[in-house]
CSV table of C-alpha atoms and ligand atoms in Angstrom, one decimal:
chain,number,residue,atom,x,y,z
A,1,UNK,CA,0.0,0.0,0.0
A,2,UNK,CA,1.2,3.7,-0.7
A,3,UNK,CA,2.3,6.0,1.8
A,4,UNK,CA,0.2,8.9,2.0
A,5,UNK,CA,-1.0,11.9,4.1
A,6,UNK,CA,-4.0,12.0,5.7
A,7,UNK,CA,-5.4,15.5,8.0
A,8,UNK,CA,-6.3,15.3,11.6
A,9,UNK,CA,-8.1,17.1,14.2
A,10,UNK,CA,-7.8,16.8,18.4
A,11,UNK,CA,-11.3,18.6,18.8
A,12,UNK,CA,-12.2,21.6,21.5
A,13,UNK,CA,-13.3,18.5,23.6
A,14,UNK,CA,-10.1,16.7,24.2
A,15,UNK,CA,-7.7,19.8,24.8
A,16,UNK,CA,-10.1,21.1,27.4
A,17,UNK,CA,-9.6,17.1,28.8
A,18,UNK,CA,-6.1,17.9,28.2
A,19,UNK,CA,-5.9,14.0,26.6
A,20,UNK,CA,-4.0,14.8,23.5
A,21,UNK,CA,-1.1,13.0,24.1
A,22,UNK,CA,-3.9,10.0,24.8
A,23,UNK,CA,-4.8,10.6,21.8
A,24,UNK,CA,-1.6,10.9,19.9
A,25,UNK,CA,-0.4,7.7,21.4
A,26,UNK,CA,-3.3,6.2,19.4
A,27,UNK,CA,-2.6,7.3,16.3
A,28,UNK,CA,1.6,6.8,16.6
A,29,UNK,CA,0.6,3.3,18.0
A,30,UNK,CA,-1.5,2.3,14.9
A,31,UNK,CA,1.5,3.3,12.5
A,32,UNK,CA,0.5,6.8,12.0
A,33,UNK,CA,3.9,9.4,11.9
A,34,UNK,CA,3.0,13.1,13.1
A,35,UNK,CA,4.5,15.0,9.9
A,36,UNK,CA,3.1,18.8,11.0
A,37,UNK,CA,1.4,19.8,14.1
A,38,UNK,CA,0.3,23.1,15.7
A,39,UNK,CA,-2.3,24.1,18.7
A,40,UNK,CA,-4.9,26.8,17.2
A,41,UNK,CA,-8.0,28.5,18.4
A,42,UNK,CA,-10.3,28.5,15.1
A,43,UNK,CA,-12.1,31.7,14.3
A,44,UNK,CA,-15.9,31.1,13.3
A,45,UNK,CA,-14.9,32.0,9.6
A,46,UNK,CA,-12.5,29.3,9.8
A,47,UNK,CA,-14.8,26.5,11.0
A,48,UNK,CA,-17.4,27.8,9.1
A,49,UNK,CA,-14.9,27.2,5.7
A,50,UNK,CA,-13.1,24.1,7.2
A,51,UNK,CA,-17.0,22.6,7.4
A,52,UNK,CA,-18.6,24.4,4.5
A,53,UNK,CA,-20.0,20.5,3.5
A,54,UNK,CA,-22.4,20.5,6.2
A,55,UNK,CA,-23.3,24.2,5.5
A,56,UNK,CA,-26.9,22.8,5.3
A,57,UNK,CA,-26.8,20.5,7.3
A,58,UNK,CA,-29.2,20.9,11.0
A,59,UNK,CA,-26.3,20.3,13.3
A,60,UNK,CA,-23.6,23.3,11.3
A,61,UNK,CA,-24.5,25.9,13.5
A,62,UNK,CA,-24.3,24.1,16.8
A,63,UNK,CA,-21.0,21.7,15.2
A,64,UNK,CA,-19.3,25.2,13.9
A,65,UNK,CA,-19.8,26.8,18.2
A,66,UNK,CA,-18.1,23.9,19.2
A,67,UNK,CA,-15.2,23.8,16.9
A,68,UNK,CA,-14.2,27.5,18.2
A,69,UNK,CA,-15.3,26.2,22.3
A,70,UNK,CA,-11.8,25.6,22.8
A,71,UNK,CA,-8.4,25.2,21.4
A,72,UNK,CA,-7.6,22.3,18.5
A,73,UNK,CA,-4.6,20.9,17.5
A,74,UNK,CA,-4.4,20.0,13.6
A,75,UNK,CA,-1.8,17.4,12.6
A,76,UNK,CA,-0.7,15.8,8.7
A,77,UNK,CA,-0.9,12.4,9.8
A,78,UNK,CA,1.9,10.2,7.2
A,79,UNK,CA,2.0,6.3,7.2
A,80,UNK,CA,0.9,3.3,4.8
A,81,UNK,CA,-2.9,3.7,3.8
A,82,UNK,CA,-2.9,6.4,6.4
A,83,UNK,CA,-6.5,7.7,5.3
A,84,UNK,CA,-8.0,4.5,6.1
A,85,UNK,CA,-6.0,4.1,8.8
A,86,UNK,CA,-6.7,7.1,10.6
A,87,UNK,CA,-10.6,6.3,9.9
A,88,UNK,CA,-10.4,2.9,11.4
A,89,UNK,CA,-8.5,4.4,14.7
A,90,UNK,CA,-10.9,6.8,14.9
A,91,UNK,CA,-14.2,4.6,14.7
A,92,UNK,CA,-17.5,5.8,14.0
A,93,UNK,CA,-18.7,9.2,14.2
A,94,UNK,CA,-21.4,8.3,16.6
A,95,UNK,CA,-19.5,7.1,19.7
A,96,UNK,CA,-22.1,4.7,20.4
A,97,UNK,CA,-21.3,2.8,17.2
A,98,UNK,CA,-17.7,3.1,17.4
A,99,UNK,CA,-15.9,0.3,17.3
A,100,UNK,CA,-14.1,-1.1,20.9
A,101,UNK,CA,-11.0,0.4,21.2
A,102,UNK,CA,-11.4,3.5,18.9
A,103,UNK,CA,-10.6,6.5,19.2
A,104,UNK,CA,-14.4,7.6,19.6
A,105,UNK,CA,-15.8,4.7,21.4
A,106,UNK,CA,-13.0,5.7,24.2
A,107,UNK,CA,-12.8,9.2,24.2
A,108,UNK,CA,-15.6,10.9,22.7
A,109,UNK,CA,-18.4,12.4,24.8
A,110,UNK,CA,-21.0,12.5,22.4
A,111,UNK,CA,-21.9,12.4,18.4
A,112,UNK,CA,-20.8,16.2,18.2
A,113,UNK,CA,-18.0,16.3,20.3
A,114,UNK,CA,-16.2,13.3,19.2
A,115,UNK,CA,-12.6,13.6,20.0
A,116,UNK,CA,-11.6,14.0,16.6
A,117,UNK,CA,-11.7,14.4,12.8
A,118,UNK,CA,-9.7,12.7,9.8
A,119,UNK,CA,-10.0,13.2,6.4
A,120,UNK,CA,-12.3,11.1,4.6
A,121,UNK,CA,-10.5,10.4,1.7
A,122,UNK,CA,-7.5,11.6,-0.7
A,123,UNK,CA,-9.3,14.9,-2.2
A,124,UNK,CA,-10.6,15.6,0.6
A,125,UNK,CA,-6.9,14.6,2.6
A,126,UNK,CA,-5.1,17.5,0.2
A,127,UNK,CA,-7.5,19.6,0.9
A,128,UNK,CA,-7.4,19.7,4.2
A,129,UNK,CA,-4.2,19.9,4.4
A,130,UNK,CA,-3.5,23.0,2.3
A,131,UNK,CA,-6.4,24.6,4.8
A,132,UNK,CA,-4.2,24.6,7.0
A,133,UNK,CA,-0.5,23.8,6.7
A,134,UNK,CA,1.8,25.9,4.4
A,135,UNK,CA,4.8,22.7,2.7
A,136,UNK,CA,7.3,24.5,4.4
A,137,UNK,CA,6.1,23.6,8.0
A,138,UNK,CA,5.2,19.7,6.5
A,139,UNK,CA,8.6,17.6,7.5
A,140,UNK,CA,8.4,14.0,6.5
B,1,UDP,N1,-21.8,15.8,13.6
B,1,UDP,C1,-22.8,16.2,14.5
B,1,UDP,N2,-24.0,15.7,14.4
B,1,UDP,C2,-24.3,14.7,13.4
B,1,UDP,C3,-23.3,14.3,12.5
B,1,UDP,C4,-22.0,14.9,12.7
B,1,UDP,O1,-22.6,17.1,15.4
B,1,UDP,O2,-25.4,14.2,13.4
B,1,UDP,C5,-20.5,16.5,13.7
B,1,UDP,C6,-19.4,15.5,14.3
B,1,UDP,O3,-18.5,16.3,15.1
B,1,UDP,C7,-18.7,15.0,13.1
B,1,UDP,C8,-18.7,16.2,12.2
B,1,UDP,O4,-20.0,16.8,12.4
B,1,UDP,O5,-17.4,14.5,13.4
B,1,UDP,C9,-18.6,15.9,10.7
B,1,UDP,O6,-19.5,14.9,10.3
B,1,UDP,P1,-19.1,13.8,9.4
B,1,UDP,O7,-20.4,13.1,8.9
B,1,UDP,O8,-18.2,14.3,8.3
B,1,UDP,O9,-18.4,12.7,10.3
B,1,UDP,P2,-16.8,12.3,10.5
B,1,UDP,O10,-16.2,12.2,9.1
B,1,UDP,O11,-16.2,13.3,11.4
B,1,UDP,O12,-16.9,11.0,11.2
């Protein structure tokens, strides 16, 4: 399988647990190299774009206040079939139907604030990425 790139989220509800290193250790455990990282506080324009599927979607408003509740921290996630990967470590977006052991089904504390977000595939992957990451502060 190819190495790729995949983009990540630790979401407003882990940093205020402060368990991102919890959750790190997840994602470096399953194979996953941390290739850029950095600790924001999203504006409402940023989640707003970052989101801007959902845009009509009934839960955009109330997703987009929790995005900006707290910090994030973004990450380019690098490893073999790391899009998948990153998915499967993750589980389900609904905690309740995560899998044991994921991501969600351990962490997350509800179908909205669930821990964290990867990339759903490799558009969407570069996208993200570029949203946020310049290649100069990508090191592989
Ligand atoms: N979300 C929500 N209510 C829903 C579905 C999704 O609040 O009914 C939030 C949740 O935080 C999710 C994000 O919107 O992670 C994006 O939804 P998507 O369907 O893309 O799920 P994901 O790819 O994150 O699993």
């Amino acid at each position: 399988m190819a190495i790729e790139r995949t983009f990540s989220i630790i979401k407003p509800d882990a940093t205020r647990r402060n368990i991102t290193g919890k959750i790190l250790d997840r994602l470096e455990s399953a194979g996953l190299r941390v290739v850029a990282q950095k600790r924001l506080q999203l504006s409402k324009a940023e989640a707003e774009g970052f989101y801007a599927v959902h845009r009509d979607k009934p839960f955009f408003d109330d997703l987009v206040s929790f995005m900006i509740s707290g910090p994030v921290v973004v990450q380019v996630l690098e490893g073999e079939g790391a899009i998948a990967k990153n998915r499967e470590v993750m589980g389900a977006t609904n905690p309740a139907n995560a899998a044991a052991g994921t991501i969600r089904a351990d962490f997350a504390e509800s179908i909205e604030a669930n821990s964290v977000h990867g990339s759903d595939g490799p558009d969407t992957a570069a996208q993200e990425i570029s949203y946020f990451f310049a290649q100069t502060e990508i090191a592989g």
